[in-house]
CSV table of C-alpha atoms in Angstrom, one decimal:
chain,number,residue,atom,x,y,z
A,1,MET,CA,168.2,104.6,128.3
A,2,ARG,CA,169.4,108.2,128.0
A,3,GLN,CA,165.9,109.3,127.1
A,4,ARG,CA,164.9,108.2,130.6
A,5,LEU,CA,167.9,109.9,132.0
A,6,VAL,CA,169.6,106.6,132.9
A,7,GLN,CA,173.3,106.9,132.6
A,8,PRO,CA,174.7,103.5,131.4
A,9,ASN,CA,177.6,102.1,133.4
A,10,VAL,CA,180.2,99.4,132.7
A,11,VAL,CA,177.7,96.6,133.7
A,12,THR,CA,175.0,98.0,131.3
A,13,TYR,CA,177.4,98.3,128.4
A,14,THR,CA,178.9,94.8,129.1
A,15,ALA,CA,175.5,93.2,129.1
A,16,LEU,CA,174.6,94.8,125.8
A,17,ILE,CA,178.0,94.0,124.2
A,18,ASP,CA,177.6,90.4,125.3
A,19,GLY,CA,174.0,90.3,123.9
A,20,TYR,CA,175.2,91.6,120.5
A,21,GLY,CA,178.0,89.0,120.5
A,22,ARG,CA,175.6,86.2,121.2
A,23,SER,CA,173.4,87.3,118.3
A,24,ARG,CA,176.5,87.6,116.2
A,25,ASP,CA,176.1,91.4,115.7
A,26,ILE,CA,179.7,92.3,116.2
A,27,GLU,CA,179.3,95.7,114.5
A,28,ASN,CA,176.9,96.9,117.2
A,29,GLY,CA,179.1,95.3,119.9
A,30,LEU,CA,182.1,97.2,118.8
A,31,ARG,CA,180.1,100.4,118.4
A,32,LEU,CA,178.9,100.1,122.0
A,33,PHE,CA,182.5,99.4,123.3
A,34,ARG,CA,183.8,102.5,121.5
A,35,GLU,CA,180.8,104.5,122.9
A,36,MET,CA,181.5,103.3,126.4
A,37,CYS,CA,185.2,104.4,126.1
A,38,ASN,CA,184.2,107.7,124.6
A,39,GLU,CA,181.7,108.4,127.3
A,40,GLY,CA,184.4,107.9,129.9
A,41,VAL,CA,183.2,104.6,131.2
A,42,ALA,CA,186.3,102.5,131.7
A,43,PRO,CA,185.9,98.9,130.5
A,44,ASP,CA,186.8,96.3,133.1
A,45,LEU,CA,188.0,92.7,132.7
A,46,ILE,CA,184.4,91.4,132.3
A,47,ALA,CA,183.7,94.0,129.5
A,48,PHE,CA,186.9,93.0,127.7
A,49,ASN,CA,186.1,89.3,128.0
A,50,ALA,CA,182.6,89.9,126.7
A,51,LEU,CA,184.0,91.7,123.6
A,52,ILE,CA,186.8,89.2,123.1
A,53,SER,CA,184.3,86.3,123.3
A,54,SER,CA,182.0,88.1,120.9
A,55,LEU,CA,184.8,88.7,118.4
A,56,VAL,CA,185.9,85.0,118.5
A,57,ARG,CA,182.2,83.9,118.2
A,58,CYS,CA,182.0,86.0,115.0
A,59,GLY,CA,185.2,84.7,113.6
A,60,CYS,CA,187.3,87.8,114.2
A,61,VAL,CA,190.1,86.1,116.1
A,62,VAL,CA,192.8,88.5,114.8
A,63,LEU,CA,190.7,91.5,116.1
A,64,ALA,CA,190.2,89.6,119.4
A,65,MET,CA,194.0,89.3,119.8
A,66,GLN,CA,194.5,93.0,119.1
A,67,LEU,CA,191.9,93.8,121.8
A,68,PHE,CA,193.8,91.4,124.1
A,69,GLU,CA,197.0,93.2,123.5
A,70,GLU,CA,195.3,96.6,123.9
A,71,MET,CA,193.8,95.5,127.2
A,72,SER,CA,197.3,94.7,128.6
A,73,ALA,CA,198.9,97.9,127.2
A,74,ARG,CA,196.3,100.4,128.5
A,75,LYS,CA,197.0,102.8,131.3
A,76,GLY,CA,196.0,101.0,134.4
A,77,ALA,CA,196.4,97.7,132.4
A,78,ILE,CA,193.9,95.0,133.0
A,79,THR,CA,195.4,91.6,133.7
A,80,PRO,CA,193.8,88.8,131.7
A,81,ASP,CA,192.2,86.0,133.7
A,82,PHE,CA,191.6,82.3,133.0
A,83,LYS,CA,188.5,83.1,130.9
A,84,THR,CA,190.4,85.5,128.7
A,85,TYR,CA,193.2,83.0,128.0
A,86,SER,CA,190.7,80.1,127.6
A,87,ILE,CA,188.7,82.0,124.9
A,88,LEU,CA,191.7,82.9,122.9
A,89,ALA,CA,193.5,79.5,123.2
A,90,GLN,CA,190.4,77.6,122.2
A,91,ALA,CA,189.8,79.9,119.2
A,92,HIS,CA,193.4,79.4,117.9
A,93,PHE,CA,193.3,75.6,118.4
A,94,TYR,CA,190.0,75.4,116.6
A,95,ASP,CA,191.2,77.4,113.7
A,96,GLY,CA,194.2,75.1,113.4
A,97,TYR,CA,196.8,77.6,114.7
A,98,PHE,CA,198.2,75.2,117.2
A,99,GLU,CA,201.5,77.0,117.8
A,100,LYS,CA,199.7,80.2,118.7
A,101,GLY,CA,197.2,78.2,120.8
A,102,TRP,CA,200.1,76.7,122.8
A,103,GLU,CA,201.7,80.2,123.1
A,104,ILE,CA,198.5,81.6,124.7
A,105,PHE,CA,198.3,78.4,126.8
A,106,GLY,CA,201.8,79.1,128.1
A,107,MET,CA,201.0,82.7,128.8
A,108,MET,CA,198.0,81.5,130.9
A,109,THR,CA,200.1,79.1,132.9
A,110,ASP,CA,202.9,81.7,133.3
A,111,GLY,CA,200.2,84.0,134.7
A,112,GLY,CA,199.4,81.5,137.4
A,113,HIS,CA,196.2,80.1,135.8
A,114,LYS,CA,195.9,76.3,135.7
A,115,PRO,CA,193.9,74.7,132.9
A,116,ASN,CA,191.0,72.7,134.2
A,117,GLN,CA,189.3,69.6,132.7
A,118,ARG,CA,186.5,71.6,131.0
A,119,MET,CA,188.9,73.8,129.2
A,120,LEU,CA,191.2,71.0,128.1
A,121,GLU,CA,188.3,68.9,126.9
A,122,SER,CA,186.9,71.8,125.0
A,123,ILE,CA,190.3,72.5,123.3
A,124,LEU,CA,190.7,68.8,122.5
A,125,LYS,CA,187.2,68.7,121.0
A,126,ARG,CA,188.0,71.7,118.9
A,127,VAL,CA,191.3,70.3,117.7
A,128,LEU,CA,189.6,67.0,116.7
A,129,LYS,CA,187.0,69.0,114.8
A,130,SER,CA,189.5,71.2,113.0
A,131,SER,CA,190.2,70.7,109.3
A,132,LYS,CA,193.6,69.2,110.1
A,133,PRO,CA,194.0,67.6,113.5
A,134,ASP,CA,197.6,67.5,114.6
A,135,ARG,CA,198.8,64.3,116.3
A,136,ASP,CA,201.4,66.1,118.4
A,137,THR,CA,198.9,68.7,119.7
A,138,VAL,CA,196.4,65.9,120.5
A,139,SER,CA,199.1,64.0,122.4
A,140,ARG,CA,200.2,67.0,124.4
A,141,LEU,CA,196.5,67.9,125.3
A,142,LEU,CA,196.0,64.3,126.5
A,143,GLU,CA,199.2,64.7,128.7
A,144,GLU,CA,197.9,68.0,130.0
A,145,MET,CA,194.5,66.4,130.9
A,146,THR,CA,196.3,63.6,132.8
A,147,SER,CA,198.3,66.2,134.7
A,148,ALA,CA,195.1,68.1,135.5
A,149,GLY,CA,193.8,65.0,137.2
A,150,VAL,CA,191.2,63.9,134.6
A,151,THR,CA,189.7,60.5,135.6
A,152,ASP,CA,190.9,57.3,134.0
A,153,SER,CA,187.5,56.6,132.4
A,154,THR,CA,187.3,60.1,130.9
A,155,MET,CA,190.8,59.7,129.6
A,156,ARG,CA,189.9,56.4,128.0
A,157,PHE,CA,187.0,58.1,126.2
A,158,TRP,CA,189.2,60.9,124.9
A,159,ARG,CA,192.0,58.6,123.8
A,160,MET,CA,189.4,56.5,121.9
A,161,GLN,CA,187.9,59.7,120.3
A,162,ALA,CA,191.4,61.0,119.3
A,163,SER,CA,192.4,57.6,117.9
A,164,LYS,CA,189.3,57.3,115.7
A,165,THR,CA,189.5,60.9,114.5
A,166,LEU,CA,193.2,60.8,113.7
A,167,SER,CA,192.9,57.4,112.0
A,168,ARG,CA,190.0,58.7,109.9
A,169,TRP,CA,191.8,61.9,108.9
A,170,GLU,CA,195.0,60.0,108.1
A,171,ILE,CA,193.2,57.5,105.9
A,172,SER,CA,191.3,60.3,104.0
A,173,GLY,CA,194.5,62.3,103.8
A,174,ASN,CA,196.4,59.3,102.3
A,175,LYS,CA,193.6,58.6,99.8
A,176,ASN,CA,193.7,62.3,98.7
A,177,ALA,CA,197.5,62.1,98.3
A,178,GLU,CA,197.2,58.9,96.2
A,179,GLU,CA,194.5,60.4,94.0
A,180,LYS,CA,196.7,63.5,93.4
A,181,GLN,CA,199.6,61.2,92.4
A,182,ARG,CA,197.4,59.3,89.9
A,183,ASN,CA,196.1,62.5,88.4
A,184,ASN,CA,199.6,64.1,88.1
A,185,PRO,CA,201.9,61.4,86.6
């Protein structure tokens, strides 16, 4: 770009950062973000969301949280939006950090952002796919979905999915516990 005397702006950098994130090349995404800041191009909310999403996609949730905190602490702080909170909450729920997921969820609602059906379904799906789905978290998510106005037929589907997954996990968990007891008299 610079060879053609094109000066990249925040939109250009953001598109490239997002592209690197989608291809799971977080090193180049981070490099571009630093370059953008060093060149005096101030990242906006969309740029931060692109990098946070890229970090989460690459499994760097801790780094994504650090960027989230930096975003809010900067001079001329950028206020997180629904997408920012959604990305981070989903990542924590999926990784099994339910308490932190609920903390971010609370920050989102405190900030005036209401969860929608798509976000809640995505979180529930991630919780059910996690290595250790939590019955209390599943119940709370189902309550949130009802409060968000999710239709009865959709709620029946998710209740059925949750019941099957939790039952399957509890059965396999009990078998593993019984096997450990037999092997360690």
